[in-house]
Tab-separated table of N, CA and C in Angstrom:
chain	number	residue	atom	x	y	z
A	1015	MET	N	13.292	-59.979	20.680
A	1015	MET	CA	14.356	-58.735	20.762
A	1015	MET	C	14.319	-57.910	19.299
A	1016	LYS	N	14.581	-58.663	18.059
A	1016	LYS	CA	14.596	-58.554	16.911
A	1016	LYS	C	13.912	-57.272	16.573
A	1017	GLY	N	12.610	-57.445	16.379
A	1017	GLY	CA	11.327	-56.866	16.085
A	1017	GLY	C	11.686	-55.511	16.922
A	1018	ARG	N	12.204	-55.299	18.361
A	1018	ARG	CA	11.921	-54.106	18.756
A	1018	ARG	C	13.348	-53.380	18.089
A	1019	GLY	N	14.408	-53.666	17.263
A	1019	GLY	CA	15.841	-53.390	17.756
A	1019	GLY	C	15.082	-52.657	16.034
A	1020	THR	N	14.394	-53.245	15.298
A	1020	THR	CA	13.642	-52.676	13.975
A	1020	THR	C	12.729	-51.647	14.233
A	1021	GLN	N	12.377	-51.767	15.449
A	1021	GLN	CA	11.087	-50.530	15.729
A	1021	GLN	C	11.954	-49.358	15.736
A	1022	ALA	N	13.110	-49.567	16.873
A	1022	ALA	CA	13.757	-48.324	17.147
A	1022	ALA	C	14.481	-47.880	16.172
A	1023	ALA	N	14.982	-48.788	14.839
A	1023	ALA	CA	15.747	-48.058	14.012
A	1023	ALA	C	14.652	-47.196	12.875
A	1024	VAL	N	13.337	-48.027	13.048
A	1024	VAL	CA	12.356	-46.935	11.568
A	1024	VAL	C	11.990	-45.585	12.933
A	1025	PHE	N	12.016	-45.622	14.074
A	1025	PHE	CA	11.906	-44.356	14.786
A	1025	PHE	C	12.863	-43.304	14.674
A	1026	ALA	N	14.294	-44.442	15.140
A	1026	ALA	CA	15.237	-42.925	14.239
A	1026	ALA	C	15.468	-42.780	13.203
A	1027	ALA	N	14.966	-43.302	11.730
A	1027	ALA	CA	15.395	-42.710	10.810
A	1027	ALA	C	13.807	-41.529	10.071
A	1028	VAL	N	12.817	-42.077	11.147
A	1028	VAL	CA	11.647	-41.122	11.060
A	1028	VAL	C	12.018	-39.878	11.763
A	1029	ALA	N	12.159	-39.976	13.030
A	1029	ALA	CA	12.765	-38.665	13.953
A	1029	ALA	C	13.780	-38.105	12.893
A	1030	GLY	N	14.833	-38.801	12.391
A	1030	GLY	CA	15.838	-38.103	11.334
A	1030	GLY	C	15.270	-37.149	10.188
A	1031	VAL	N	14.661	-37.675	9.442
A	1031	VAL	CA	13.749	-37.315	8.293
A	1031	VAL	C	13.085	-36.275	8.846
A	1032	ALA	N	12.065	-36.319	9.851
A	1032	ALA	CA	11.491	-35.291	10.411
A	1032	ALA	C	12.400	-33.923	11.472
A	1033	PHE	N	13.409	-34.273	11.866
A	1033	PHE	CA	14.081	-33.164	11.983
A	1033	PHE	C	14.738	-32.270	10.679
A	1034	GLY	N	15.189	-33.538	9.537
A	1034	GLY	CA	16.073	-33.012	8.333
A	1034	GLY	C	15.129	-31.626	7.926
A	1035	GLY	N	13.875	-32.451	7.825
A	1035	GLY	CA	13.079	-31.471	7.320
A	1035	GLY	C	12.018	-30.523	7.953
A	1036	PHE	N	12.824	-30.351	9.064
A	1036	PHE	CA	12.114	-28.980	10.007
A	1036	PHE	C	13.573	-27.999	9.563
A	1037	LEU	N	14.805	-28.623	10.080
A	1037	LEU	CA	15.944	-27.560	9.313
A	1037	LEU	C	15.601	-26.924	8.287
A	1038	ALA	N	15.563	-28.067	7.132
A	1038	ALA	CA	15.137	-27.349	5.677
A	1038	ALA	C	14.142	-26.496	5.736
A	1039	VAL	N	12.981	-26.455	6.325
A	1039	VAL	CA	12.114	-25.711	6.323
A	1039	VAL	C	12.411	-24.197	6.835
A	1040	ARG	N	13.222	-24.373	8.156
A	1040	ARG	CA	13.842	-22.881	8.748
A	1040	ARG	C	14.653	-22.598	7.615
A	1041	PHE	N	15.614	-23.346	7.150
A	1041	PHE	CA	17.186	-22.651	5.893
A	1041	PHE	C	15.735	-21.979	5.127
A	1042	VAL	N	15.216	-22.348	4.163
A	1042	VAL	CA	14.231	-21.897	3.119
A	1042	VAL	C	13.379	-20.718	3.933
A	1043	LYS	N	12.821	-20.660	4.934
A	1043	LYS	CA	11.949	-19.288	5.626
A	1043	LYS	C	13.289	-18.348	5.976
A	1044	ALA	N	14.777	-18.763	6.633
A	1044	ALA	CA	15.502	-17.734	6.194
A	1044	ALA	C	15.736	-17.405	4.852
A	1045	GLU	N	15.982	-17.977	4.481
A	1045	GLU	CA	16.819	-17.164	2.880
A	1045	GLU	C	15.578	-16.359	2.277
A	1046	ARG	N	14.383	-16.815	2.527
A	1046	ARG	CA	13.421	-16.145	1.920
A	1046	ARG	C	13.322	-14.828	2.880
A	1047	LEU	N	13.623	-14.559	3.947
A	1047	LEU	CA	13.753	-13.572	5.173
A	1047	LEU	C	14.797	-12.623	4.348
A	1048	ARG	N	15.720	-12.875	4.197
A	1048	ARG	CA	17.112	-12.596	3.843
A	1048	ARG	C	16.772	-11.781	2.325
A	1049	LEU	N	16.847	-12.618	1.818
A	1049	LEU	CA	16.026	-11.913	0.216
A	1049	LEU	C	15.067	-11.144	0.326
A	1050	GLU	N	13.992	-10.800	1.037
A	1050	GLU	CA	13.101	-10.027	1.099
A	1050	GLU	C	14.195	-8.723	2.195
A	1051	THR	N	14.388	-8.526	3.170
A	1051	THR	CA	15.522	-7.582	3.578
A	1051	THR	C	16.211	-7.107	2.886
A	1052	GLU	N	16.957	-7.580	2.194
A	1052	GLU	CA	18.217	-7.119	0.719
A	1052	GLU	C	17.358	-6.387	-0.235
A	1053	CYS	N	16.177	-6.776	-0.677
A	1053	CYS	CA	15.409	-6.431	-1.432
A	1053	CYS	C	14.566	-4.609	-0.990
A	1054	ARG	N	14.237	-5.102	0.571
A	1054	ARG	CA	14.262	-3.588	0.814
A	1054	ARG	C	14.693	-2.582	0.717
A	1055	ALA	N	16.091	-3.127	1.382
A	1055	ALA	CA	17.236	-2.375	1.679
A	1055	ALA	C	17.221	-1.269	0.175
A	1056	LEU	N	17.831	-2.274	-0.555
A	1056	LEU	CA	17.941	-1.843	-1.909
A	1056	LEU	C	16.774	-0.883	-2.181
A	1057	THR	N	15.859	-1.150	-1.993
A	1057	THR	CA	14.698	-0.377	-2.244
A	1057	THR	C	14.549	1.280	-1.986
A	1058	LYS	N	14.858	1.062	-0.671
A	1058	LYS	CA	15.229	2.217	0.033
A	1058	LYS	C	16.261	3.224	0.023
A	1059	ALA	N	17.612	2.471	-0.414
A	1059	ALA	CA	18.406	3.262	-1.182
A	1059	ALA	C	18.581	4.064	-2.230
A	1060	LEU	N	17.688	3.129	-3.186
A	1060	LEU	CA	17.136	3.692	-4.912
A	1060	LEU	C	16.465	4.912	-4.880
A	1061	ASP	N	15.275	5.023	-3.314
A	1061	ASP	CA	14.375	5.755	-3.466
A	1061	ASP	C	15.159	6.904	-2.394
A	1062	LYS	N	16.209	6.949	-1.847
A	1062	LYS	CA	16.727	7.887	-0.996
A	1062	LYS	C	17.493	8.674	-2.372
A	1063	THR	N	18.311	7.997	-3.015
A	1063	THR	CA	19.298	8.576	-4.280
A	1063	THR	C	18.302	8.914	-4.998
A	1064	VAL	N	17.181	8.765	-5.883
A	1064	VAL	CA	16.305	9.618	-7.042
A	1064	VAL	C	15.862	10.487	-5.940
A	1065	ARG	N	15.160	10.503	-4.513
A	1065	ARG	CA	14.680	11.782	-3.816
A	1065	ARG	C	16.217	12.711	-3.824
A	1066	ALA	N	17.156	12.616	-3.457
A	1066	ALA	CA	18.042	13.447	-3.345
A	1066	ALA	C	18.293	14.367	-4.562
A	1067	ARG	N	18.154	13.891	-5.918
A	1067	ARG	CA	18.215	14.241	-7.211
A	1067	ARG	C	17.054	15.882	-7.445
A	1068	SER	N	16.118	15.640	-6.804
A	1068	SER	CA	15.001	16.348	-7.290
A	1068	SER	C	14.592	17.316	-6.400
A	1069	PRO	N	15.051	18.848	-6.176
A	1069	PRO	CA	14.749	19.617	-5.488
A	1069	PRO	C	12.993	19.749	-5.733
A	1070	ARG	N	12.566	18.930	-6.640
A	1070	ARG	CA	11.053	19.447	-6.492
A	1070	ARG	C	10.021	18.187	-6.200
A	1071	PHE	N	10.790	17.264	-5.513
A	1071	PHE	CA	9.828	16.082	-4.682
A	1071	PHE	C	8.983	16.949	-3.888
A	1072	PHE	N	7.783	16.441	-4.110
A	1072	PHE	CA	6.846	16.503	-3.130
A	1072	PHE	C	5.794	15.336	-2.080
A	1073	GLU	N	6.137	14.365	-3.167
A	1073	GLU	CA	4.985	13.015	-1.771
A	1073	GLU	C	5.580	11.928	-3.212
A	1074	GLY	N	5.986	10.798	-2.668
A	1074	GLY	CA	6.049	9.487	-3.078
A	1074	GLY	C	5.433	8.454	-2.460
A	1075	ILE	N	5.603	7.374	-3.458
A	1075	ILE	CA	5.617	6.181	-3.172
A	1075	ILE	C	6.225	5.020	-3.101
A	1076	VAL	N	6.565	4.408	-2.993
A	1076	VAL	CA	7.980	3.229	-2.547
A	1076	VAL	C	7.510	1.987	-2.177
A	1077	GLU	N	7.242	1.160	-3.161
A	1077	GLU	CA	7.175	-0.560	-3.170
A	1077	GLU	C	7.959	-1.320	-3.724
A	1078	HIS	N	8.263	-2.385	-2.950
A	1078	HIS	CA	9.302	-3.930	-3.313
A	1078	HIS	C	9.152	-4.774	-3.517
A	1079	ARG	N	9.261	-5.781	-4.216
A	1079	ARG	CA	9.039	-7.542	-3.785
A	1079	ARG	C	10.150	-7.884	-4.093
A	1080	TYR	N	10.054	-8.885	-3.898
A	1080	TYR	CA	11.216	-9.948	-4.197
A	1080	TYR	C	10.547	-11.587	-4.671
A	1081	ASP	N	10.923	-11.506	-6.214
A	1081	ASP	CA	10.109	-12.159	-7.157
A	1081	ASP	C	10.842	-13.704	-7.013
A	1082	ARG	N	10.454	-14.689	-5.983
A	1082	ARG	CA	11.449	-15.839	-6.431
A	1082	ARG	C	11.117	-16.525	-7.242
A	1083	GLU	N	10.250	-16.358	-8.500
A	1083	GLU	CA	10.316	-17.287	-9.409
A	1083	GLU	C	11.429	-16.939	-10.357
A	1084	ALA	N	11.787	-15.483	-10.415
A	1084	ALA	CA	12.452	-14.957	-11.515
A	1084	ALA	C	14.081	-14.863	-10.298
A	1085	GLY	N	13.765	-14.605	-9.300
A	1085	GLY	CA	15.176	-14.401	-8.500
A	1085	GLY	C	15.643	-13.234	-8.889
A	1086	ARG	N	14.860	-12.169	-8.748
A	1086	ARG	CA	15.175	-10.588	-8.701
A	1086	ARG	C	14.551	-9.990	-7.402
A	1087	CYS	N	15.037	-8.913	-7.489
A	1087	CYS	CA	14.320	-7.528	-6.548
A	1087	CYS	C	13.645	-6.776	-7.701
A	1088	LEU	N	12.393	-6.422	-7.341
A	1088	LEU	CA	11.746	-5.410	-7.990
A	1088	LEU	C	11.436	-4.163	-7.184
A	1089	ALA	N	11.629	-3.203	-7.196
A	1089	ALA	CA	10.642	-1.749	-7.038
A	1089	ALA	C	10.154	-0.805	-7.587
A	1090	SER	N	9.071	-0.134	-6.738
A	1090	SER	CA	8.164	0.444	-7.674
A	1090	SER	C	8.657	1.935	-7.011
A	1091	LEU	N	9.058	3.057	-7.856
A	1091	LEU	CA	8.942	4.263	-7.227
A	1091	LEU	C	8.013	4.888	-8.029
A	1092	GLU	N	6.911	5.826	-7.456
A	1092	GLU	CA	6.158	6.590	-7.817
A	1092	GLU	C	6.409	8.047	-7.136
A	1093	TYR	N	6.556	9.139	-7.917
A	1093	TYR	CA	6.655	10.093	-7.337
A	1093	TYR	C	5.565	11.563	-7.857
A	1094	HIS	N	5.737	12.346	-7.241
A	1094	HIS	CA	4.938	13.847	-7.534
A	1094	HIS	C	5.716	14.766	-7.558
A	1095	TYR	N	5.443	15.418	-8.176
A	1095	TYR	CA	6.871	17.372	-8.126
A	1095	TYR	C	5.706	18.341	-8.150
A	1096	LYS	N	6.359	19.510	-7.240
A	1096	LYS	CA	5.857	20.503	-6.838
A	1096	LYS	C	6.134	21.251	-8.165
A	1097	PRO	N	5.306	22.132	-8.735
A	1097	PRO	CA	5.758	22.985	-9.295
A	1097	PRO	C	6.914	23.947	-9.400
A	1098	CYS	N	7.539	24.338	-10.384
A	1098	CYS	CA	8.599	25.100	-10.299
A	1098	CYS	C	8.589	26.485	-10.219
A	1099	ASN	N	9.079	27.140	-8.946
A	1099	ASN	CA	8.571	28.653	-8.595
A	1099	ASN	C	9.475	29.633	-9.242
A	1100	ALA	N	9.991	31.032	-9.571
A	1100	ALA	CA	10.808	31.384	-9.958
A	1100	ALA	C	12.644	30.791	-9.841
A	1101	ALA	N	12.719	31.196	-8.852
A	1101	ALA	CA	14.224	30.703	-7.973
A	1101	ALA	C	14.345	28.740	-8.638
A	1102	LEU	N	13.596	28.099	-8.704
A	1102	LEU	CA	13.922	26.887	-9.378
A	1102	LEU	C	13.975	26.701	-10.791
A	1103	LEU	N	13.063	27.673	-10.984
A	1103	LEU	CA	13.453	27.707	-12.897
A	1103	LEU	C	14.537	28.327	-13.364
A	1104	LYS	N	15.208	29.257	-11.999
A	1104	LYS	CA	16.538	29.997	-12.649
A	1104	LYS	C	17.627	28.783	-12.691
A	1105	LYS	N	17.430	27.991	-11.462
A	1105	LYS	CA	18.229	27.333	-10.799
A	1105	LYS	C	18.613	26.047	-11.746
A	1106	THR	N	17.714	25.500	-12.311
A	1106	THR	CA	17.238	24.019	-12.200
A	1106	THR	C	16.533	24.000	-13.690
A	1107	PRO	N	16.880	25.017	-14.836
A	1107	PRO	CA	15.541	24.727	-15.975
A	1107	PRO	C	15.420	23.925	-16.360
A	1108	LEU	N	16.239	22.713	-16.683
A	1108	LEU	CA	15.996	21.660	-17.379
A	1108	LEU	C	15.111	20.741	-16.482
A	1109	LEU	N	14.994	20.755	-15.434
A	1109	LEU	CA	14.771	19.794	-14.234
A	1109	LEU	C	12.939	20.390	-14.107
A	1110	CYS	N	12.553	21.823	-14.479
A	1110	CYS	CA	11.417	22.079	-14.104
A	1110	CYS	C	10.499	22.193	-15.828
A	1111	THR	N	11.261	21.674	-16.841
A	1111	THR	CA	10.623	21.373	-17.881
A	1111	THR	C	10.343	19.468	-17.962
A	1112	GLY	N	10.481	18.883	-16.954
A	1112	GLY	CA	10.183	17.757	-16.701
A	1112	GLY	C	8.706	16.836	-15.978
A	1113	PRO	N	8.468	15.974	-16.349
A	1113	PRO	CA	7.289	15.770	-16.133
A	1113	PRO	C	6.562	16.172	-14.370
A	1114	ASP	N	5.397	16.243	-13.921
A	1114	ASP	CA	4.974	16.697	-12.602
A	1114	ASP	C	4.926	15.069	-11.807
A	1115	ALA	N	4.873	13.996	-12.506
A	1115	ALA	CA	4.754	13.268	-11.797
A	1115	ALA	C	5.242	11.772	-12.705
A	1116	ASP	N	5.953	10.878	-12.070
A	1116	ASP	CA	6.587	9.469	-12.554
A	1116	ASP	C	6.323	8.330	-12.011
A	1117	ILE	N	6.528	7.173	-12.589
A	1117	ILE	CA	6.565	5.896	-11.867
A	1117	ILE	C	7.186	5.026	-12.511
A	1118	ALA	N	8.068	4.519	-11.916
A	1118	ALA	CA	8.635	3.477	-12.762
A	1118	ALA	C	8.591	2.143	-11.631
A	1119	ILE	N	9.245	1.042	-12.441
A	1119	ILE	CA	9.168	-0.429	-11.710
A	1119	ILE	C	10.880	-0.606	-12.384
A	1120	TYR	N	11.562	-0.559	-11.466
A	1120	TYR	CA	13.346	-1.031	-11.209
A	1120	TYR	C	13.339	-2.817	-11.249
A	1121	VAL	N	14.330	-2.874	-11.832
A	1121	VAL	CA	14.969	-4.470	-11.683
A	1121	VAL	C	16.468	-4.194	-10.716
A	1122	PHE	N	16.601	-4.975	-9.568
A	1122	PHE	CA	18.290	-4.830	-9.438
A	1122	PHE	C	18.838	-6.165	-10.211
A	1123	ASN	N	20.232	-5.912	-10.324
A	1123	ASN	CA	21.132	-6.490	-10.708
A	1123	ASN	C	22.082	-6.777	-10.142
A	1124	GLY	N	22.408	-7.053	-9.090
A	1124	GLY	CA	23.419	-7.322	-7.908
A	1124	GLY	C	22.898	-5.511	-6.975
A	1125	GLU	N	23.852	-4.675	-7.249
A	1125	GLU	CA	23.540	-3.679	-6.700
A	1125	GLU	C	22.806	-2.939	-7.356
A	1126	ASN	N	23.078	-2.986	-8.996
A	1126	ASN	CA	22.995	-1.564	-9.806
A	1126	ASN	C	21.166	-2.163	-10.122
A	1127	ALA	N	20.833	-0.990	-10.227
A	1127	ALA	CA	19.176	-0.556	-10.838
A	1127	ALA	C	18.907	-0.578	-12.011
A	1128	SER	N	18.174	-1.078	-12.888
A	1128	SER	CA	18.248	-0.727	-14.258
A	1128	SER	C	16.083	-0.138	-14.405
A	1129	PRO	N	15.872	0.428	-14.682
A	1129	PRO	CA	14.266	0.311	-14.844
A	1129	PRO	C	13.562	-0.258	-16.169
A	1130	LEU	N	12.582	-1.009	-15.804
A	1130	LEU	CA	12.144	-1.828	-16.622
A	1130	LEU	C	10.749	-1.077	-17.277
A	1131	PHE	N	10.019	-0.399	-16.437
A	1131	PHE	CA	8.676	0.363	-16.996
A	1131	PHE	C	8.906	1.836	-16.448
A	1132	ILE	N	8.773	2.827	-17.196
A	1132	ILE	CA	8.960	3.870	-16.664
A	1132	ILE	C	7.881	4.723	-17.334
A	1133	CYS	N	6.719	5.587	-16.531
A	1133	CYS	CA	5.947	6.333	-17.369
A	1133	CYS	C	6.052	7.745	-16.212
A	1134	GLU	N	5.729	8.707	-17.084
A	1134	GLU	CA	5.777	9.985	-17.311
A	1134	GLU	C	4.695	10.805	-17.141
A	1135	ARG	N	4.003	11.901	-16.336
A	1135	ARG	CA	2.789	12.392	-16.542
A	1135	ARG	C	3.164	14.289	-16.544
A	1136	THR	N	2.321	14.998	-17.320
A	1136	THR	CA	2.302	16.032	-17.114
A	1136	THR	C	1.141	16.554	-17.225
A	1137	TYR	N	0.855	17.483	-15.858
A	1137	TYR	CA	-0.663	17.661	-15.682
A	1137	TYR	C	-1.185	18.736	-16.468
A	1138	ALA	N	-0.678	19.730	-16.734
A	1138	ALA	CA	-1.008	20.927	-17.513
A	1138	ALA	C	-1.379	20.873	-18.833
A	1139	THR	N	-0.846	19.768	-19.413
A	1139	THR	CA	-1.152	19.280	-20.971
A	1139	THR	C	-2.133	18.281	-21.018
A	1140	GLY	N	-2.125	17.348	-19.602
A	1140	GLY	CA	-2.449	15.907	-19.797
A	1140	GLY	C	-1.939	14.802	-20.527
A	1141	GLU	N	-0.563	14.591	-20.929
A	1141	GLU	CA	0.144	14.186	-21.314
A	1141	GLU	C	0.879	13.037	-20.608
A	1142	ALA	N	0.829	11.949	-21.522
A	1142	ALA	CA	1.468	11.167	-20.052
A	1142	ALA	C	1.992	9.766	-21.277
A	1143	SER	N	3.206	9.329	-21.044
A	1143	SER	CA	4.283	8.492	-21.926
A	1143	SER	C	4.655	7.051	-20.849
A	1144	CYS	N	4.759	6.335	-21.381
A	1144	CYS	CA	5.475	5.368	-20.901
A	1144	CYS	C	6.136	4.240	-21.997
A	1145	THR	N	7.037	3.720	-21.304
A	1145	THR	CA	7.984	3.380	-21.546
A	1145	THR	C	8.717	1.746	-21.355
A	1146	GLU	N	9.024	0.710	-22.092
A	1146	GLU	CA	9.521	-0.393	-21.813
A	1146	GLU	C	11.047	-0.731	-21.784
A	1147	SER	N	11.757	-1.216	-20.982
A	1147	SER	CA	12.947	-1.223	-21.815
A	1147	SER	C	13.953	-2.751	-21.485
A	1148	VAL	N	14.436	-3.258	-22.268
A	1148	VAL	CA	15.168	-4.609	-22.025
A	1148	VAL	C	16.423	-4.823	-22.082
A	1149	TYR	N	16.965	-5.218	-21.117
A	1149	TYR	CA	18.545	-5.261	-20.599
A	1149	TYR	C	19.117	-6.202	-20.698
A	1150	GLY	N	20.190	-6.500	-21.281
A	1150	GLY	CA	21.157	-7.922	-21.416
A	1150	GLY	C	21.643	-8.134	-20.049
A	1151	ASN	N	22.443	-9.065	-19.850
A	1151	ASN	CA	22.745	-9.831	-18.661
A	1151	ASN	C	23.751	-8.808	-17.941
A	1152	ASP	N	24.397	-8.152	-18.911
A	1152	ASP	CA	25.269	-7.313	-18.711
A	1152	ASP	C	25.122	-5.725	-17.962
A	1153	GLY	N	23.805	-5.760	-18.080
A	1153	GLY	CA	23.167	-4.489	-17.952
A	1153	GLY	C	23.224	-3.231	-18.830
A	1154	SER	N	23.557	-3.529	-20.142
A	1154	SER	CA	23.215	-2.845	-21.137
A	1154	SER	C	21.829	-2.509	-21.872
A	1155	LEU	N	21.266	-1.380	-22.504
A	1155	LEU	CA	19.922	-1.436	-22.470
A	1155	LEU	C	19.835	-2.355	-24.024
A	1156	LEU	N	18.898	-3.124	-24.252
A	1156	LEU	CA	18.985	-3.862	-25.804
A	1156	LEU	C	18.158	-3.319	-26.768
A	1157	SER	N	16.962	-3.085	-26.102
A	1157	SER	CA	15.855	-2.303	-26.848
A	1157	SER	C	15.019	-1.620	-25.256
A	1158	SER	N	14.082	-0.536	-26.463
A	1158	SER	CA	12.828	-0.014	-25.825
A	1158	SER	C	11.782	0.056	-26.667
A	1159	ARG	N	10.886	0.202	-25.837
A	1159	ARG	CA	9.474	0.365	-26.332
A	1159	ARG	C	8.274	1.273	-25.879
A	1160	GLU	N	7.614	1.869	-26.498
A	1160	GLU	CA	6.740	2.851	-25.751
A	1160	GLU	C	5.415	2.212	-26.087
A	1161	PHE	N	4.080	1.921	-24.703
A	1161	PHE	CA	3.177	1.733	-24.446
A	1161	PHE	C	2.244	2.383	-23.940
A	1162	PRO	N	0.942	1.877	-24.116
A	1162	PRO	CA	-0.346	3.208	-23.699
A	1162	PRO	C	0.008	3.009	-22.092
A	1163	PRO	N	0.067	4.656	-21.692
A	1163	PRO	CA	-0.152	4.683	-20.056
A	1163	PRO	C	-1.078	3.661	-19.438
A	1164	ASP	N	-2.569	3.344	-20.118
A	1164	ASP	CA	-3.489	2.707	-19.424
A	1164	ASP	C	-3.019	1.238	-19.019
A	1165	HIS	N	-1.738	0.532	-19.843
A	1165	HIS	CA	-1.660	-0.996	-19.546
A	1165	HIS	C	-0.620	-0.547	-18.150
A	1166	PHE	N	-0.026	0.365	-17.927
A	1166	PHE	CA	0.914	0.135	-16.936
A	1166	PHE	C	-0.098	-0.260	-14.878
A	1167	PRO	N	-0.861	0.007	-14.962
A	1167	PRO	CA	-1.722	-0.604	-13.891
A	1167	PRO	C	-1.738	-1.994	-14.049
A	1168	ALA	N	-1.845	-2.456	-15.065
A	1168	ALA	CA	-2.084	-4.084	-14.954
A	1168	ALA	C	-0.427	-4.576	-14.712
A	1169	ILE	N	0.150	-3.947	-15.617
A	1169	ILE	CA	2.057	-4.458	-15.435
A	1169	ILE	C	2.257	-3.901	-14.250
A	1170	LYS	N	1.774	-3.288	-13.771
A	1170	LYS	CA	2.202	-2.901	-11.933
A	1170	LYS	C	1.976	-4.207	-10.780
A	1171	ALA	N	0.621	-4.073	-11.167
A	1171	ALA	CA	-0.018	-5.421	-10.384
A	1171	ALA	C	0.510	-6.725	-10.407
A	1172	GLU	N	0.439	-6.923	-11.823
A	1172	GLU	CA	1.111	-8.441	-11.898
A	1172	GLU	C	3.033	-8.353	-11.854
A	1173	LEU	N	3.336	-7.670	-12.104
A	1173	LEU	CA	5.264	-7.549	-11.336
A	1173	LEU	C	5.046	-7.605	-9.708
A	1174	LEU	N	4.195	-6.883	-9.241
A	1174	LEU	CA	4.442	-6.662	-7.696
A	1174	LEU	C	3.161	-7.059	-6.795
A	1175	ALA	N	2.262	-7.651	-7.416
A	1175	ALA	CA	1.170	-8.585	-6.407
A	1175	ALA	C	1.823	-9.112	-5.371
A	1176	ALA	N	1.937	-9.166	-4.298
A	1176	ALA	CA	2.435	-10.477	-3.246
A	1176	ALA	C	1.488	-11.937	-3.836
A	1177	LYS	N	2.657	-12.763	-4.294
A	1177	LYS	CA	2.159	-14.011	-4.183
A	1177	LYS	C	2.698	-14.972	-3.073
A	1178	PRO	N	1.715	-16.260	-2.835
A	1178	PRO	CA	2.159	-16.847	-2.054
A	1178	PRO	C	3.422	-17.661	-1.731
């Protein structure tokens, strides 16, 4: 009889641990899904805000990824702009002097987005410039530096590549 009680206790302990593990896995999956959903929503809101600011908008590529290791949401917004016509040049001359294409990788600090990397390209002259920015915990810009535009694809791939 005593052996049967021990077996039941061991079975109950194993069942309890298995059920606890099952609940933990479900919790982790639900948390990851929540973070991914929030990241997607923040990226869509940022994209909508940026597009609304430019009447030159032609097309865009929007990507996002929640970086679990760093605990942050990253968004990549790439835009290509229409050339300015006479009416737009008269209405917004400064906007027309801007780049023909740009791509930026943003990091979200709560609901605020800060650009980590920005590259701008002007097709007529073939010019391109890229800047990396470093922000403090309070969101203030600490420093920025220029880097070669040909380094950007590798930086983007490293930051936004899906990781298991």
